[in-house]
Coordinates of C-alpha atoms and ligand atoms in Angstrom, one line a residue:
X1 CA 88.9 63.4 135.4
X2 CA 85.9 62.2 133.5
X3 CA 86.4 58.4 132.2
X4 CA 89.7 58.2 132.1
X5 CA 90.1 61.9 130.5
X6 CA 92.1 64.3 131.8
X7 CA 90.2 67.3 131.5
X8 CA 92.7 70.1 132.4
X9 CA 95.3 68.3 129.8
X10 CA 93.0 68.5 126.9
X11 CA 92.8 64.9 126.3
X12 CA 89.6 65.0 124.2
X13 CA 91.2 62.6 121.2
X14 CA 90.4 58.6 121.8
X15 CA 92.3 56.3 120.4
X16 CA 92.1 52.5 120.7
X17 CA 90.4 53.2 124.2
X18 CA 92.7 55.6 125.7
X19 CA 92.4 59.8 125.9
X20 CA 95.4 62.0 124.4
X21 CA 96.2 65.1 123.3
X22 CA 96.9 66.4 119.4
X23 CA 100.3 65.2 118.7
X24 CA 101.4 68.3 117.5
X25 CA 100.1 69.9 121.1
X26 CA 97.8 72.2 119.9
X27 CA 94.5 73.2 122.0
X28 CA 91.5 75.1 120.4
X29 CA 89.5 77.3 122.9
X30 CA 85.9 76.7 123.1
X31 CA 83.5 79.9 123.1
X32 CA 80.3 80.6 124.5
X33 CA 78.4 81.6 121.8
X34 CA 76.4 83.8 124.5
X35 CA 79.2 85.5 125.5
X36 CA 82.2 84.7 123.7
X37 CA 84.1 83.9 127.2
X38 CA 86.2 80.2 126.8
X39 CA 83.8 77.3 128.3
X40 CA 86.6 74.7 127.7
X41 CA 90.2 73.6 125.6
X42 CA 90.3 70.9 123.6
X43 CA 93.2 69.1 121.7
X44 CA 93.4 70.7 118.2
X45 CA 94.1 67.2 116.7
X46 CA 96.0 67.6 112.9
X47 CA 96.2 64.2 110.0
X48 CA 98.4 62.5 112.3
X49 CA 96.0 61.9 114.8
X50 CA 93.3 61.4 112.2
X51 CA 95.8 58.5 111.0
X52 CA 96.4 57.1 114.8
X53 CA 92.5 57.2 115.3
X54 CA 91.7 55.4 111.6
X55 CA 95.1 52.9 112.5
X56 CA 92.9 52.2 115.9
X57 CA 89.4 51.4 114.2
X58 CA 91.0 49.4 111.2
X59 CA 92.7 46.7 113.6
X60 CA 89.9 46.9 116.0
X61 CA 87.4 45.9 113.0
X62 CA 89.6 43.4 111.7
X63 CA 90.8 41.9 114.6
X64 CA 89.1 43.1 117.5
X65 CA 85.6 41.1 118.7
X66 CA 83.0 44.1 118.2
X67 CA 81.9 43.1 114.3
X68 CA 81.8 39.5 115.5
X69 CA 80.2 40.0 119.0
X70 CA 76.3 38.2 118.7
X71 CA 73.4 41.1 117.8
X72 CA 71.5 41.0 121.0
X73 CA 74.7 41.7 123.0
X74 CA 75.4 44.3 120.4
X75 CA 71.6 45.9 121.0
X76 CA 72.1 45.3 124.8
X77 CA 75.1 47.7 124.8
X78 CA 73.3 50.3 122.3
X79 CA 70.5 50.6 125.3
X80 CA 72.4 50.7 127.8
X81 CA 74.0 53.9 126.6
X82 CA 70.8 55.0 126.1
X83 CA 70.1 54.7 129.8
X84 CA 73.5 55.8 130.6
X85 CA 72.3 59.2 128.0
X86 CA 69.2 59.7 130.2
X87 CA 70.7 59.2 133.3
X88 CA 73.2 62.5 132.2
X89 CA 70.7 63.9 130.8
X90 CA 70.5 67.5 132.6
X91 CA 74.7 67.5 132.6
X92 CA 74.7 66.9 128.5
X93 CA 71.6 69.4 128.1
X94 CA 73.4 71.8 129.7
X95 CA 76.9 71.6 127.9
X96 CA 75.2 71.5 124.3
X97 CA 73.4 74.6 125.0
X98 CA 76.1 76.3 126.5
X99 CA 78.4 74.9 123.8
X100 CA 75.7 75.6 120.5
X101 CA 73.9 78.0 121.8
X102 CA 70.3 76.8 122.1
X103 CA 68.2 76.8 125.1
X104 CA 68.4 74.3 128.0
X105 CA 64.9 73.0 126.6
X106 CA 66.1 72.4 123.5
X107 CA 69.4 70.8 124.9
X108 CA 67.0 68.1 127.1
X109 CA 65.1 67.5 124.3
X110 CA 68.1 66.5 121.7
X111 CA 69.1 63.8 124.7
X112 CA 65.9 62.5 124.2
X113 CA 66.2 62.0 121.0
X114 CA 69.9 60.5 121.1
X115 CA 68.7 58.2 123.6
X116 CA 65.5 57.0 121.2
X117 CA 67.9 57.0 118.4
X118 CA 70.3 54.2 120.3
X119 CA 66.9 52.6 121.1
X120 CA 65.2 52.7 117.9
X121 CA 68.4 50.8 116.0
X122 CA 68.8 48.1 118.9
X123 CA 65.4 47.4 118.3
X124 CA 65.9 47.6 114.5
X125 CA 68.8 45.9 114.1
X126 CA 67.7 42.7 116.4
X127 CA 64.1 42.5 113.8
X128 CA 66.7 42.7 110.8
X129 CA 69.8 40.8 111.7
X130 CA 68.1 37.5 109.5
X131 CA 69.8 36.5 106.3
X132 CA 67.6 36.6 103.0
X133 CA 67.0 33.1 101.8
X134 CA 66.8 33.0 98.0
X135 CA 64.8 30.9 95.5
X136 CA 67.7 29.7 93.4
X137 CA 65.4 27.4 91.3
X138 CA 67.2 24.4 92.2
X139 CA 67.1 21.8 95.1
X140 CA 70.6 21.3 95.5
X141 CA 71.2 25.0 96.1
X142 CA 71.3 26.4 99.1
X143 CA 71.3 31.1 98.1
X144 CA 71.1 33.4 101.1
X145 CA 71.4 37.0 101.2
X146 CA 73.7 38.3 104.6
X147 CA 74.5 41.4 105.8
X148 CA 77.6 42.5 107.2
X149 CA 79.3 45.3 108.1
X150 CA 81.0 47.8 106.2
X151 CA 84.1 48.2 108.1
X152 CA 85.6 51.8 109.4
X153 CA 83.4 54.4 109.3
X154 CA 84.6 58.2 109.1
X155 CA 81.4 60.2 110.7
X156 CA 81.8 63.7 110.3
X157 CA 79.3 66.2 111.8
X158 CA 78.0 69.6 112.0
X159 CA 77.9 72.1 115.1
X160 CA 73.7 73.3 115.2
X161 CA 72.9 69.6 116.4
X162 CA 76.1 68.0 118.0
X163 CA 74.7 64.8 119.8
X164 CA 72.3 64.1 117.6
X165 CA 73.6 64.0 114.2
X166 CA 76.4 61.9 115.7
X167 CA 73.8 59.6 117.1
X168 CA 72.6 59.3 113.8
X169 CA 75.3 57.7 112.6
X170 CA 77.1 56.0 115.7
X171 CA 74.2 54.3 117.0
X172 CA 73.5 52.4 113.4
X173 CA 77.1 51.8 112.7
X174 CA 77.5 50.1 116.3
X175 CA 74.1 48.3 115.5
X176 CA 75.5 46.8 112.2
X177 CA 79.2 45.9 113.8
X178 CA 81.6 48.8 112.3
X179 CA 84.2 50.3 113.9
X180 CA 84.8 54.5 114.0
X181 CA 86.1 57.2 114.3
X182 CA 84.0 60.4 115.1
X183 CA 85.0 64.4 114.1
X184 CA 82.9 66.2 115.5
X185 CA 82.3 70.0 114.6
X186 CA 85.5 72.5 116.1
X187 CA 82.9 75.0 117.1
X188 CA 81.1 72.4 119.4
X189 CA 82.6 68.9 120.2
X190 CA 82.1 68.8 123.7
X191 CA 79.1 66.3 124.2
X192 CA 80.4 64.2 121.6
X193 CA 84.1 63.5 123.5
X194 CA 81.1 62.6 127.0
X195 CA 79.0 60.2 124.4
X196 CA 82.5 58.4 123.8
X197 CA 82.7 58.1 127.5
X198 CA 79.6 56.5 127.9
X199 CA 79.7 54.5 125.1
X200 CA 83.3 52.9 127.5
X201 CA 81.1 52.7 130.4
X202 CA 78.5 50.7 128.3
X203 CA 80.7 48.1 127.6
X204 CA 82.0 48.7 124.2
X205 CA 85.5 47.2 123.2
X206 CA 88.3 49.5 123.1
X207 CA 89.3 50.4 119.4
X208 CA 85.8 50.4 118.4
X209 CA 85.1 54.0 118.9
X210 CA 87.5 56.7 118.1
X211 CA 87.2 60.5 118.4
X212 CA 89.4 63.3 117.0
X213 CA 88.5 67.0 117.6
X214 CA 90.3 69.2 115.6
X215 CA 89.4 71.4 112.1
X216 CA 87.7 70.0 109.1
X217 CA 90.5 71.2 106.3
X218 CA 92.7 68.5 107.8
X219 CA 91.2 66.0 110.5
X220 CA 88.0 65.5 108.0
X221 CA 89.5 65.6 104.8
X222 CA 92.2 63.3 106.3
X223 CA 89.6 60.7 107.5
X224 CA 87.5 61.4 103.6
X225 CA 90.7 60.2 101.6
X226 CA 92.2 57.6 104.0
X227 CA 92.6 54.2 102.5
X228 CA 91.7 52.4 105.6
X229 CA 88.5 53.8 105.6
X230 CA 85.7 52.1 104.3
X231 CA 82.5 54.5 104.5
X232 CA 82.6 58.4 105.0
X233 CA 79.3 59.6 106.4
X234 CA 78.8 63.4 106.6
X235 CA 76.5 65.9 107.6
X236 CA 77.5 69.6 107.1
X237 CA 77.4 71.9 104.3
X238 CA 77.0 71.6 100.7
X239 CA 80.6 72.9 100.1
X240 CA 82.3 70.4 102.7
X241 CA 80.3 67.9 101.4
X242 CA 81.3 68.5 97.7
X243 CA 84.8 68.3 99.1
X244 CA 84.5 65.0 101.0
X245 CA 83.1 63.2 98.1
X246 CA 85.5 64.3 96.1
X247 CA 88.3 63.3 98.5
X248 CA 86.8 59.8 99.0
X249 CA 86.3 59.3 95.2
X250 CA 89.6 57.5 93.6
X251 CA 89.4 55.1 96.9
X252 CA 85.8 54.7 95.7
X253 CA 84.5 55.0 99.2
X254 CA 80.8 54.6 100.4
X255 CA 79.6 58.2 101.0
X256 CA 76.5 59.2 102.6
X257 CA 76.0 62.9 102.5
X258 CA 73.4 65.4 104.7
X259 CA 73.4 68.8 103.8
X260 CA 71.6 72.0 103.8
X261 CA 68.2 73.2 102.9
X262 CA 66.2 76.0 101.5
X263 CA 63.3 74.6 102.5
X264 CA 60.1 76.0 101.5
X265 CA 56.8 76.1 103.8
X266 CA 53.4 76.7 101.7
X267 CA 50.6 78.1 103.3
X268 CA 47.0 78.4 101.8
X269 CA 44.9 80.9 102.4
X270 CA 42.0 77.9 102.9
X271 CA 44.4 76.7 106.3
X272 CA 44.0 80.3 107.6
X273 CA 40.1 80.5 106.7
X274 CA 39.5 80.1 110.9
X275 CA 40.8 81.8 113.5
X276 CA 42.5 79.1 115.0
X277 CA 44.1 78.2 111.8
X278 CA 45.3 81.4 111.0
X279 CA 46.8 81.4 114.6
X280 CA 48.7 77.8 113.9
X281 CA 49.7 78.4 110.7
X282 CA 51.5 82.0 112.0
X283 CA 53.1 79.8 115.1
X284 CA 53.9 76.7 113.0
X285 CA 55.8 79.2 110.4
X286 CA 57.5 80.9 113.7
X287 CA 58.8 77.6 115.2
X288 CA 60.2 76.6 111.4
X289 CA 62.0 79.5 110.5
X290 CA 63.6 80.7 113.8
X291 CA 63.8 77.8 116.3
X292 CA 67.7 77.3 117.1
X293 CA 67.5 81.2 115.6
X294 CA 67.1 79.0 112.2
X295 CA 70.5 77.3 112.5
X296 CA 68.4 74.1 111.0
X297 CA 69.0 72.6 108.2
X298 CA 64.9 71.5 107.8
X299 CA 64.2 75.4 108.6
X300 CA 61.2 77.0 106.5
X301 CA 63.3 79.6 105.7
X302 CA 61.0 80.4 102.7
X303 CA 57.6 81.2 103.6
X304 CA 55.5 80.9 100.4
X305 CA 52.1 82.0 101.0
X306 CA 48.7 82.8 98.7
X307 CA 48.6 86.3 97.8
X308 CA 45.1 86.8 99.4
X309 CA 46.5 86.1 102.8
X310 CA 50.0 87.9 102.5
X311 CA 49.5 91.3 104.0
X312 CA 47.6 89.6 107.4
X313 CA 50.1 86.5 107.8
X314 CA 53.1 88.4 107.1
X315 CA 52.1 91.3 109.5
X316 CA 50.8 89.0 112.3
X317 CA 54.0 86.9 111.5
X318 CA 56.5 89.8 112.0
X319 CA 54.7 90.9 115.1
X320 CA 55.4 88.0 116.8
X321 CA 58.9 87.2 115.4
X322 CA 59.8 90.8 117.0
X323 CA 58.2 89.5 120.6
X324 CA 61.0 86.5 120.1
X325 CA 62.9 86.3 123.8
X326 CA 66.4 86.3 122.9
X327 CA 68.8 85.8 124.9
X328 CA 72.0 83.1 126.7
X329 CA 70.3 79.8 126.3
X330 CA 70.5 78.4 129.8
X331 CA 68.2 81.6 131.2
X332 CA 64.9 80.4 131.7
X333 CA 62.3 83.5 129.8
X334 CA 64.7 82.8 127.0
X335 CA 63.3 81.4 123.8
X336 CA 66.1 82.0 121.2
X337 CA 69.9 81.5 121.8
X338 CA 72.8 82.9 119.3
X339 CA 74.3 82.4 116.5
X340 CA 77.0 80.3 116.9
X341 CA 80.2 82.0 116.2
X342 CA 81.2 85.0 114.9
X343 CA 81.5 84.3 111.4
X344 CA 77.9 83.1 111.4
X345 CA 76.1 86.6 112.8
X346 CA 78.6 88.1 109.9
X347 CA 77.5 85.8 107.1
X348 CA 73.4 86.3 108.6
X349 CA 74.0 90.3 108.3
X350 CA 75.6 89.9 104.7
X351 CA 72.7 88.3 103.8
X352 CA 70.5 90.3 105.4
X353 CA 71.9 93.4 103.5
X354 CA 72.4 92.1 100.2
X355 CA 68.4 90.9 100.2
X356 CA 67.3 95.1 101.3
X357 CA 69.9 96.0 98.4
X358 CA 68.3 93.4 95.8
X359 CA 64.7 95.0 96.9
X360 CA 63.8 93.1 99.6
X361 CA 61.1 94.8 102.2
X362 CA 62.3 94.5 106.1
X363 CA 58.9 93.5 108.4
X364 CA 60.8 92.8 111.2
X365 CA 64.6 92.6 112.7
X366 CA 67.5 93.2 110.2
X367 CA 70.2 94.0 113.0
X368 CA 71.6 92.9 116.4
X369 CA 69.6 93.3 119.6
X370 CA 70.4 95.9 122.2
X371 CA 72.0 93.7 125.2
X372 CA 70.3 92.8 128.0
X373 CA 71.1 91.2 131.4
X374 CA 70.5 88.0 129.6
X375 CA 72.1 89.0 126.2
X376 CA 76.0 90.0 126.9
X377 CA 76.9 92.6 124.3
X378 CA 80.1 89.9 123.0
X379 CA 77.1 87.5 122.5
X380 CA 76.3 86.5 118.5
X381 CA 72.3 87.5 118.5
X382 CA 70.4 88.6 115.9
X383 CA 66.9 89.2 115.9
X384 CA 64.5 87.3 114.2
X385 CA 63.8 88.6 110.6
X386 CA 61.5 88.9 108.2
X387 CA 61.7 89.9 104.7
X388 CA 58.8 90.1 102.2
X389 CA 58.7 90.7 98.5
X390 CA 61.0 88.7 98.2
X391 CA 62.3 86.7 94.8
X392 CA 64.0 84.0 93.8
X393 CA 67.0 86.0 91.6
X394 CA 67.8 87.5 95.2
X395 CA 70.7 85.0 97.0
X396 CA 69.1 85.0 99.8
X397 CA 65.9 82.8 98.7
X398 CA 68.3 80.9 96.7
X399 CA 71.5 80.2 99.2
X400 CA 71.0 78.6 102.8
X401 CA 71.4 81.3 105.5
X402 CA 71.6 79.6 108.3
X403 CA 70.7 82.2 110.5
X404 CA 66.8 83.8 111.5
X405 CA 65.9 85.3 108.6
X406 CA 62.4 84.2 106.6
X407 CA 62.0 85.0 103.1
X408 CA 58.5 85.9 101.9
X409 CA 57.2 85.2 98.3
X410 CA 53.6 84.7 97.0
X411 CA 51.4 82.4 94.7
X412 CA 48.0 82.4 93.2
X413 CA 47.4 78.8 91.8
X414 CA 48.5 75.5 93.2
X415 CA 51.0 75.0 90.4
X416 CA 52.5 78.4 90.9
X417 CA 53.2 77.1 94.9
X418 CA 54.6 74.0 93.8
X419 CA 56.9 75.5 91.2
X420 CA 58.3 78.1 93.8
X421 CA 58.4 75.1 96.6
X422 CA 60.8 73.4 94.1
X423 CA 62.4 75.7 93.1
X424 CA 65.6 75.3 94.5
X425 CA 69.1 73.4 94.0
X426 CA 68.5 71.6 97.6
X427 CA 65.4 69.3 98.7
X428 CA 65.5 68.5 102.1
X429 CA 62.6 69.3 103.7
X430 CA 59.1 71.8 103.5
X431 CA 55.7 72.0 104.8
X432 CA 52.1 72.2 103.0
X433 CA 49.4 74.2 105.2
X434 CA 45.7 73.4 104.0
X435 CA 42.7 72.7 104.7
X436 CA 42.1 71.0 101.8
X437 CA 43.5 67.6 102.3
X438 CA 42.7 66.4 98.6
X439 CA 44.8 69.5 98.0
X440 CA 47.3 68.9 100.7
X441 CA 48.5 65.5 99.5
X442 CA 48.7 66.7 96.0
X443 CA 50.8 69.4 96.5
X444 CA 53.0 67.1 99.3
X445 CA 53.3 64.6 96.3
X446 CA 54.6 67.1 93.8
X447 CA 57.3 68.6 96.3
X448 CA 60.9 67.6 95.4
X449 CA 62.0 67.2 99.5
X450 CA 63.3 64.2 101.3
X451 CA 60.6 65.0 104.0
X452 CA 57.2 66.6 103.7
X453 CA 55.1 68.1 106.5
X454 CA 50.9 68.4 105.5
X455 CA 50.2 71.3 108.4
X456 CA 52.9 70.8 110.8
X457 CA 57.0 71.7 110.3
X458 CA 59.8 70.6 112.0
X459 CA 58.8 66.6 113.2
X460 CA 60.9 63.7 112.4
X461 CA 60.6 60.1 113.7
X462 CA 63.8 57.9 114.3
X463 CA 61.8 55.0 112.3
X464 CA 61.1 57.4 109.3
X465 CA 63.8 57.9 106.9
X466 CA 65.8 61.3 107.0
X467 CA 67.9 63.0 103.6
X468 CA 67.4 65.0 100.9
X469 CA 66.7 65.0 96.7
X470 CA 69.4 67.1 94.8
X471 CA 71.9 69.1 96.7
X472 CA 70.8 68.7 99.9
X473 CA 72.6 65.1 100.3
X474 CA 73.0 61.4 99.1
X475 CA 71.4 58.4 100.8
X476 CA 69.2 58.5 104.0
X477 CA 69.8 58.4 107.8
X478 CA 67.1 56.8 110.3
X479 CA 64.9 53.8 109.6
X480 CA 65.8 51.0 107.7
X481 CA 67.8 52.9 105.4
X482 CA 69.8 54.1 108.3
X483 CA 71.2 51.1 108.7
X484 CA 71.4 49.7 105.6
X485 CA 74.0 52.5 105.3
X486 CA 76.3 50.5 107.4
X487 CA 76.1 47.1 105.8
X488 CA 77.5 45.5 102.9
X489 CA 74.8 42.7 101.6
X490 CA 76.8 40.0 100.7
X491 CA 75.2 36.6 98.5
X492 CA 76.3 33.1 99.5
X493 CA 75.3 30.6 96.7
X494 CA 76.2 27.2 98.2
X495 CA 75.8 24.1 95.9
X496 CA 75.2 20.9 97.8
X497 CA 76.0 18.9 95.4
X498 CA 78.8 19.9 93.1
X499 CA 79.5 18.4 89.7
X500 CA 81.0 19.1 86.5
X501 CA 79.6 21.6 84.4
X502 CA 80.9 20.7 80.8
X503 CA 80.9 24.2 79.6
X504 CA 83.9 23.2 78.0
X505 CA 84.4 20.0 76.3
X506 CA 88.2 18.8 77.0
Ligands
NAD1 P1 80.4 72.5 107.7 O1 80.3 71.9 106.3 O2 81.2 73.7 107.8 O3 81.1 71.5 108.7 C1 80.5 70.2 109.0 C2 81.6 69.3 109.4 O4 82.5 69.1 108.3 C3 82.5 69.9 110.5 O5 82.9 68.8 111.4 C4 83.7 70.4 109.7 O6 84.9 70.5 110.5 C5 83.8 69.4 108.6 N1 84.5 69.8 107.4 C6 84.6 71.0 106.9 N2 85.3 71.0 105.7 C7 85.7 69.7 105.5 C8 86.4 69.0 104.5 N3 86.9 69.7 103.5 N4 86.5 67.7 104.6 C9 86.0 67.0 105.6 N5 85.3 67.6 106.6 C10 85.1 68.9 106.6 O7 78.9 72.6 108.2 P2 78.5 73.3 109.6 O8 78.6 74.8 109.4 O9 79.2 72.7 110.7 O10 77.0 72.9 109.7 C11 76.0 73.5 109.0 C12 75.6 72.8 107.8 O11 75.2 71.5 108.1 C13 74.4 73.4 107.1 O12 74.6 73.5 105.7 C14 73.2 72.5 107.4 O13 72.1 72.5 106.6 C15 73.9 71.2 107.4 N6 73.2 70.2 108.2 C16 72.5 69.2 107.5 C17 71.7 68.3 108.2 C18 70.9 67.2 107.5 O14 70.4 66.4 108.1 N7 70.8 67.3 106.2 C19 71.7 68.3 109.6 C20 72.4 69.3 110.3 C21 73.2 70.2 109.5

């Protein structure tokens, strides 16, 4: 038993504060991306229990005392899960890696992260719980701007960052006074069914967080249409995405939309001019391309780099990308897990295939790695690519991989790097490497990407908006905007002193 879950009957779908199973009675088995053994079965829920879930977070909102409970005790409960986080931290660590794939390292450090996320909006949240007075020009009027919640939130997420994209969105719609319900990814919703159980032993009302596991065809697009359902927040691909806006459209829903990248990372030969720059810039592009063995959605999965430098970077690059320690993610040498299913080593090797066909030039990887003691044979690796001369007719520059493979393409002028940078449908994310910092902040200025990185890749800060320009989303998660996500401004105009106003005469 864990909370009041019955682990060996599949009870990982909340609703109104207690555990069940799917109605229907269908499990899912959980792989081990490692290995492909079962690490756990969970309730396969279906609409119905999409329905019972929505049914539990409408009357809780509307009736329940969680939108009306005072901000600081709301902010009080939204650290204490925090603490709660940190105190599991090794246990959670260990079941996302195990469940996604990535290493144990990488596992502790997305706790952290959740935990500053809950942090970061109780602290926001009590700074910006004040209503708005406004100037309506007269004495006798009293005009104040409030902000309220938006009601039930639908928050669906992806599998390469479990915790943490839920955080994204649970701790700010708890911070503003919504009710949910959560679908997490089917390939990996294991720590997300333990943050509902701490978010019980914080305090939190029953009702006010819901979970249902089960596939995103009919749990997800159930939750994206549902007329009880006030605000549909999604992170996952460009395709679901395009599906969940279109199923929340005729209830005109708020939608708030993450999705992928092709994110470029520009390096100047002037950031290379030093030893030690040459040596950061070749790490720095490492650590964005194949960290999470590039199952990122920020990844620098195109590496656009002057043509004076290509032959040295690109060599040194694939050098080092084939010295990558793959391997099962809780091993400690290991600096790269798997893929994280089947069908994603399948997708990374069509890709892979269809760039050599289109002309592509293989520096390093292209295939799976022998096993190993620490890489089981039924385990989805792939070692870390690299593929130069490279172009942007060939899909794989244009269409997110999600998988370690590094496109390679070349500039000579500053507007030539810029045009390739933005050159794409998304615009999440990309990174600038120069030396020049007159030059740097130009070219940062001119990129089309929700976040820009001047000679680093891959930081984000919880008080620094998060999203993308074109395809890679619509609105922002973290920072202000983060929250405002979850609120409905509403205006109060209150005359003091009410009298006719003649507009018409009889
Ligand atoms: P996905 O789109 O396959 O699935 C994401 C979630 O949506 C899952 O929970 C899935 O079950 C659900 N879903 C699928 N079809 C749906 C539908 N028709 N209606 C409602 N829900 C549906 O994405 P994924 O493969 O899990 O994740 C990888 C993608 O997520 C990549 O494209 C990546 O770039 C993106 N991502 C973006 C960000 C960001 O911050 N912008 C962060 C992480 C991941």
């Amino acid at each position: 038993m864990e909370g009041n879950r019955d682990v060996s009957a599949q009870q990982t779908i909340r609703v109104g504060g207690e555990w069940r199973k799917a109605a229907s009675g269908s499990t899912r088995d959980i792989l081990d991306p490692a290995d492909a053994t079962v690490l756990a079965v969970v309730s396969e829920g279906g609409a119905e229990d999409a329905d019972a879930a929505i049914a539990a977070a409408r009357e809780a909102f509307d009736t329940g005392p969680w939108p009306r409970t005072p901000v600081a005790e709301r902010a009080a409960l939204l650290r204490r899960t925090a603490d709660l986080l940190i105190r599991n931290r090794e246990k959670i660590a260990l079941l996302e890696s195990r469940d996604s794939g990535k290493t144990l390292e990488e596992g502790r450090v997305d706790v952290d992260c959740v935990a500053d996320a809950f942090r970061y909006f109780a602290d926001l949240v009590m700074n910006e719980s004040g209503g708005r007075v406004v100037d309506a020009g007269s004495d006798t009027v009293h005009s104040v701007v409030v902000h309220e919640p938006v009601g039930v939130c639908a928050l669906i997420t992806p599998w390469n960052y479990p915790l943490l994209q839920a955080s994204w969105k649970i701790a700010p719609a708890l911070a503003a006074g919504n009710t949910f319900v959560v679908k997490p990814s089917e390939l990996t919703p294991l720590t997300t069914v333990d943050l509902i159980d701490l978010l019980a032993e914080a305090g939190l009302p029953p009702g006010v967080a819901n979970l249902v596991t089960g596939p995103g065809a009919t749990v997800g697009a159930r939750m994206s249409e549902h007329p009880d359902v006030d605000l549909v927040s999604f992170t996952g691909g460009l395709r679901s995405g395009t599906e969940v806006m279109r199923a929340a459209a005729p209830g005109v829903k708020k939608v708030a939309l993450e999705l992928g990248g092709k994110n470029p990372n520009v390096v100047f030969a002037d950031a290379c001019a030093t030893e030690e720059g040459f040596d950061t810039a070749v790490d720095q592009a490492l650590n964005a391309a194949f960290i999470h063995s590039g199952q990122v959605c920020s990844a620098g999965s195109r590496l656009i780099v002057e043509e004076s430098l290509r032959e040295r970077f690109v060599t040194e690059l694939a050098l080092r990308a084939g010295r990558i320690r793959l391997g099962r993610g809780t091993e400690k040498a290991v600096e790269c897990g798997p893929l994280v299913s089947a069908q994603q080593l399948a997708k990374t090797e069509e890709y892979v295939a269809s760039a050599l066909a289109e002309g592509a030039v293989l520096r390093s990887g292209g295939r799976r790695p022998e096993p190993s003691e620490v890489r089981p044979a039924e385990g989805y690796f792939y070692e870390p690519t690299v593929l130069d001369h490279c172009h942007r007719e060939m899909r794989v520059v244009r269409e997110e991989v999600f998988g370690p493979v590094l496109t390679v393409e070349t500039f000579r002028t500053e507007d030539e790097a810029v045009t390739l940078a933005n050159d794409t449908e998304y615009g999440l994310a990309g990174g600038v490497w120069s030396a020049d910092p007159g030059r740097a902040r130009r070219v940062a200025g001119r990129l089309r990407h929700g976040t820009v990185w001047i000679n680093d890749f891959h930081p984000y800060l919880p008080q620094a908006e998060w999203g993308g320009f074109g395809k890679s989303g619509i609105g922002r998660e973290l920072g202000p905007a983060g929250l405002a996500e979850y609120r409905e401004a509403k205006h109060i105009y209150q005359n003091l002193e009410p009298r006719p106003v003649r507009w018409f005469a009889g």
